[in-house]
Amino acid sequence: MTKSNPGNFFEDFSPGQTISHATPRTVTEADVAFNTALTGSRYALFSADSFAQNCGLPGAPIDPLLVFHIVFGKTVPDISLNAVANLGYAEGRFLAPVYPGDTLNAVSEVLGLKQNSNGKTGVVTVRTTGFNQDDEAVLSYVRWVMVNKRDAGAQATDAPPITPAPFVKGAELLLPPGLDFEGYDLGLAGSPHTFEDYAIGEKIDHVDGMTVEEAEHQLATRLYQNTARVHFDALAQKDSRFGKRLIYGGVTISIARALAFNGLANAQLMLAINGGRHVNPLFAGDTLYAWSEVLDKEDLGSAGALRLRLVAVKNQNAASFPFKNDAGEFDPNVVLDFDYWAAIPKR
């Protein structure tokens, strides 16, 4: 009798099932430094205690994307160890700030199941909530993932998946307690541009590029304790569709967000994830570029919020071509289409 865990296959999930995920994770300043080394992120709010304290916070919070990746990583052994692909995210809300020393854990609920016509795979929709050591919810999001079946002939339960909201409403955005941009230093942040300087429909080419190395994406995925075979097991991927390991989509998101510093340096604090799709794979050796579009704006009183579409492109300047063709299909070089809200100071 084996004691190892092969992970769940599609037929192992059931509607309404609740899964408490293993291995709580205390997040430290070392994690922050390591994540910075892997992504190159330069946002001042997460880089300096003194900067964060001038903004009314007790110290530099953990970058919400690092919180997202760590919570996501908790879910992989139970949700997506046998995944073919993570298909997308929606309804992501950052509910409370996380600081070094906080401990994160995660619980997921199965919202929907849909077997694919090939009989070999199915799509599982889950809502995951991340909690801190005080059982306070810090993050909630929906994701849907294509999972292999153990047996193509096995009976599987279908349950219509939910239709996620197209975006988080501005009125639902939460600012961290105490956040006050009165002491915000635009010079130290690296940009003079505030809420009023951005217009709906404006597009920003972030100019810079970053080549993703094999060792870097492996270290990043291990940092998040994401054990998905498609990212780790090179031998198992030789007979896969692509013949090699895929870079975890969270690495793509974090690098693209780091690149967005050049043009959006003051839109530091991610408040919500409206939606995200990994539309094409990214591999080691690819070079990532990015551009953003301002989709909407919301005045939150003490701060503004920009709704931003972040598009990441591999091996081609991000602004040099249409990212969709006339039929509405993504260009093969587009790897990410990500929609989020971020807080930004007002004048």
Short mmCIF file of N, CA, C and O in Angstrom, two decimals, residues 46-102:
data_model
loop_
_atom_site.label_atom_id
_atom_site.label_comp_id
_atom_site.label_asym_id
_atom_site.label_seq_id
_atom_site.Cartn_x
_atom_site.Cartn_y
_atom_site.Cartn_z
N PHE A 46 7.09 48.05 -1.31
CA PHE A 46 7.47 46.71 -0.86
C PHE A 46 8.97 46.58 -0.64
O PHE A 46 9.45 45.53 -0.21
N SER A 47 9.70 47.65 -0.94
CA SER A 47 11.16 47.60 -0.88
C SER A 47 11.75 48.24 0.37
O SER A 47 12.87 47.90 0.76
N ALA A 48 11.00 49.17 0.98
CA ALA A 48 11.59 49.95 2.07
C ALA A 48 10.57 50.16 3.19
O ALA A 48 9.48 50.70 2.95
N ASP A 49 10.93 49.77 4.41
CA ASP A 49 10.06 50.03 5.56
C ASP A 49 9.81 51.51 5.73
O ASP A 49 8.69 51.94 6.03
N SER A 50 10.85 52.32 5.55
CA SER A 50 10.71 53.76 5.77
C SER A 50 9.70 54.36 4.79
O SER A 50 8.89 55.22 5.16
N PHE A 51 9.72 53.89 3.54
CA PHE A 51 8.77 54.41 2.54
C PHE A 51 7.35 54.02 2.95
O PHE A 51 6.42 54.84 2.91
N ALA A 52 7.16 52.75 3.35
CA ALA A 52 5.83 52.28 3.74
C ALA A 52 5.34 53.01 4.99
O ALA A 52 4.15 53.36 5.10
N GLN A 53 6.24 53.28 5.92
CA GLN A 53 5.85 53.99 7.15
C GLN A 53 5.43 55.42 6.84
O GLN A 53 4.51 55.96 7.48
N ASN A 54 6.05 56.05 5.86
CA ASN A 54 5.62 57.38 5.43
C ASN A 54 4.25 57.36 4.78
O ASN A 54 3.62 58.41 4.62
N CYS A 55 3.79 56.16 4.41
CA CYS A 55 2.46 55.98 3.83
C CYS A 55 1.48 55.43 4.87
O CYS A 55 0.41 54.92 4.51
N GLY A 56 1.84 55.49 6.15
CA GLY A 56 0.92 55.12 7.21
C GLY A 56 0.88 53.66 7.58
O GLY A 56 0.07 53.24 8.42
N LEU A 57 1.76 52.84 7.00
CA LEU A 57 1.78 51.41 7.30
C LEU A 57 2.86 51.11 8.32
O LEU A 57 3.83 51.87 8.46
N PRO A 58 2.75 50.00 9.05
CA PRO A 58 3.77 49.69 10.06
C PRO A 58 5.12 49.32 9.48
O PRO A 58 6.14 49.40 10.18
N GLY A 59 5.17 48.94 8.25
CA GLY A 59 6.40 48.57 7.56
C GLY A 59 6.05 48.13 6.16
O GLY A 59 4.88 48.21 5.74
N ALA A 60 7.04 47.68 5.42
CA ALA A 60 6.80 47.26 4.04
C ALA A 60 5.94 45.99 4.04
O ALA A 60 6.35 44.97 4.61
N PRO A 61 4.77 46.02 3.41
CA PRO A 61 3.97 44.80 3.31
C PRO A 61 4.57 43.85 2.28
O PRO A 61 5.44 44.23 1.50
N ILE A 62 4.10 42.62 2.31
CA ILE A 62 4.48 41.65 1.28
C ILE A 62 3.76 42.00 -0.01
O ILE A 62 2.55 42.30 0.01
N ASP A 63 4.46 42.01 -1.12
CA ASP A 63 3.84 42.25 -2.42
C ASP A 63 2.64 41.32 -2.57
O ASP A 63 2.77 40.10 -2.39
N PRO A 64 1.44 41.86 -2.87
CA PRO A 64 0.27 40.99 -3.01
C PRO A 64 0.46 39.83 -4.00
O PRO A 64 -0.11 38.76 -3.79
N LEU A 65 1.26 40.04 -5.03
CA LEU A 65 1.48 38.93 -5.96
C LEU A 65 2.27 37.80 -5.31
O LEU A 65 2.03 36.62 -5.62
N LEU A 66 3.22 38.11 -4.43
CA LEU A 66 3.93 37.05 -3.71
C LEU A 66 2.96 36.31 -2.79
O LEU A 66 3.02 35.07 -2.69
N VAL A 67 2.04 37.04 -2.15
CA VAL A 67 1.00 36.39 -1.35
C VAL A 67 0.17 35.46 -2.22
O VAL A 67 -0.09 34.31 -1.86
N PHE A 68 -0.22 35.95 -3.38
CA PHE A 68 -1.02 35.15 -4.32
C PHE A 68 -0.28 33.87 -4.70
O PHE A 68 -0.85 32.77 -4.67
N HIS A 69 1.00 33.97 -5.06
CA HIS A 69 1.75 32.80 -5.50
C HIS A 69 1.91 31.77 -4.37
O HIS A 69 1.84 30.56 -4.62
N ILE A 70 2.15 32.26 -3.15
CA ILE A 70 2.32 31.33 -2.04
C ILE A 70 1.00 30.61 -1.73
O ILE A 70 0.98 29.39 -1.54
N VAL A 71 -0.09 31.35 -1.71
CA VAL A 71 -1.40 30.72 -1.48
C VAL A 71 -1.72 29.75 -2.63
O VAL A 71 -2.17 28.62 -2.39
N PHE A 72 -1.48 30.17 -3.84
CA PHE A 72 -1.69 29.31 -5.01
C PHE A 72 -0.87 28.02 -4.87
O PHE A 72 -1.36 26.92 -5.13
N GLY A 73 0.40 28.16 -4.47
CA GLY A 73 1.27 27.00 -4.34
C GLY A 73 0.73 25.98 -3.36
O GLY A 73 0.92 24.77 -3.53
N LYS A 74 0.05 26.45 -2.28
CA LYS A 74 -0.55 25.53 -1.30
C LYS A 74 -1.56 24.60 -1.98
O LYS A 74 -1.74 23.45 -1.56
N THR A 75 -2.25 25.11 -3.01
CA THR A 75 -3.36 24.37 -3.63
C THR A 75 -2.92 23.35 -4.66
O THR A 75 -3.69 22.45 -5.01
N VAL A 76 -1.69 23.47 -5.16
CA VAL A 76 -1.27 22.65 -6.30
C VAL A 76 -1.33 21.15 -6.02
O VAL A 76 -1.86 20.39 -6.85
N PRO A 77 -0.82 20.64 -4.90
CA PRO A 77 -0.85 19.19 -4.69
C PRO A 77 -2.25 18.59 -4.71
O PRO A 77 -2.42 17.42 -5.06
N ASP A 78 -3.26 19.40 -4.36
CA ASP A 78 -4.63 18.91 -4.30
C ASP A 78 -5.46 19.24 -5.54
O ASP A 78 -6.36 18.48 -5.91
N ILE A 79 -5.16 20.37 -6.18
CA ILE A 79 -5.99 20.83 -7.29
C ILE A 79 -5.35 20.56 -8.65
O ILE A 79 -6.00 20.07 -9.57
N SER A 80 -4.07 20.86 -8.79
CA SER A 80 -3.49 20.91 -10.14
C SER A 80 -2.20 20.12 -10.30
O SER A 80 -1.45 20.36 -11.24
N LEU A 81 -1.96 19.15 -9.40
CA LEU A 81 -0.77 18.33 -9.57
C LEU A 81 -0.82 17.56 -10.89
O LEU A 81 0.20 17.35 -11.55
N ASN A 82 -2.02 17.18 -11.30
CA ASN A 82 -2.20 16.43 -12.55
C ASN A 82 -2.82 17.30 -13.64
O ASN A 82 -3.52 16.81 -14.52
N ALA A 83 -2.54 18.59 -13.56
CA ALA A 83 -3.12 19.52 -14.52
C ALA A 83 -2.43 19.46 -15.87
O ALA A 83 -1.23 19.19 -15.97
N VAL A 84 -3.20 19.75 -16.90
CA VAL A 84 -2.67 20.01 -18.23
C VAL A 84 -2.30 21.47 -18.34
O VAL A 84 -1.26 21.84 -18.89
N ALA A 85 -3.16 22.33 -17.81
CA ALA A 85 -2.92 23.77 -17.88
C ALA A 85 -3.82 24.49 -16.89
O ALA A 85 -4.95 24.06 -16.63
N ASN A 86 -3.31 25.59 -16.33
CA ASN A 86 -4.14 26.51 -15.57
C ASN A 86 -4.74 27.49 -16.56
O ASN A 86 -4.03 28.15 -17.32
N LEU A 87 -6.07 27.57 -16.61
CA LEU A 87 -6.73 28.29 -17.70
C LEU A 87 -7.01 29.76 -17.40
O LEU A 87 -7.12 30.55 -18.32
N GLY A 88 -7.19 30.10 -16.13
CA GLY A 88 -7.45 31.51 -15.88
C GLY A 88 -7.83 31.78 -14.43
O GLY A 88 -8.02 30.87 -13.62
N TYR A 89 -7.94 33.08 -14.12
CA TYR A 89 -8.28 33.55 -12.78
C TYR A 89 -9.40 34.58 -12.89
O TYR A 89 -9.57 35.24 -13.93
N ALA A 90 -10.13 34.77 -11.80
CA ALA A 90 -11.16 35.81 -11.76
C ALA A 90 -11.50 36.09 -10.30
O ALA A 90 -11.13 35.33 -9.40
N GLU A 91 -12.21 37.20 -10.10
CA GLU A 91 -12.75 37.57 -8.78
C GLU A 91 -11.69 37.53 -7.69
O GLU A 91 -11.96 37.14 -6.55
N GLY A 92 -10.47 37.94 -8.01
CA GLY A 92 -9.41 37.97 -7.02
C GLY A 92 -9.47 39.25 -6.20
O GLY A 92 -9.50 40.36 -6.76
N ARG A 93 -9.52 39.12 -4.89
CA ARG A 93 -9.58 40.30 -4.01
C ARG A 93 -8.56 40.14 -2.90
O ARG A 93 -8.52 39.10 -2.22
N PHE A 94 -7.73 41.16 -2.72
CA PHE A 94 -6.77 41.18 -1.62
C PHE A 94 -7.48 41.85 -0.44
O PHE A 94 -7.83 43.02 -0.49
N LEU A 95 -7.71 41.07 0.61
CA LEU A 95 -8.63 41.46 1.68
C LEU A 95 -7.94 42.08 2.88
O LEU A 95 -8.58 42.79 3.65
N ALA A 96 -6.67 41.77 3.09
CA ALA A 96 -5.92 42.32 4.22
C ALA A 96 -4.44 42.25 3.89
O ALA A 96 -4.00 41.31 3.20
N PRO A 97 -3.65 43.22 4.36
CA PRO A 97 -2.21 43.18 4.06
C PRO A 97 -1.52 42.05 4.81
O PRO A 97 -1.96 41.61 5.88
N VAL A 98 -0.42 41.56 4.23
CA VAL A 98 0.41 40.53 4.84
C VAL A 98 1.79 41.14 5.08
O VAL A 98 2.33 41.84 4.21
N TYR A 99 2.35 40.87 6.26
CA TYR A 99 3.65 41.41 6.63
C TYR A 99 4.61 40.26 6.95
O TYR A 99 4.18 39.14 7.25
N PRO A 100 5.93 40.52 6.87
CA PRO A 100 6.88 39.48 7.26
C PRO A 100 6.56 38.95 8.66
O PRO A 100 6.27 39.72 9.58
N GLY A 101 6.59 37.64 8.80
CA GLY A 101 6.24 37.00 10.06
C GLY A 101 4.84 36.42 10.06
O GLY A 101 4.51 35.59 10.91
N ASP A 102 3.98 36.84 9.12
CA ASP A 102 2.65 36.26 9.01
C ASP A 102 2.73 34.87 8.39
O ASP A 102 3.60 34.59 7.55
#
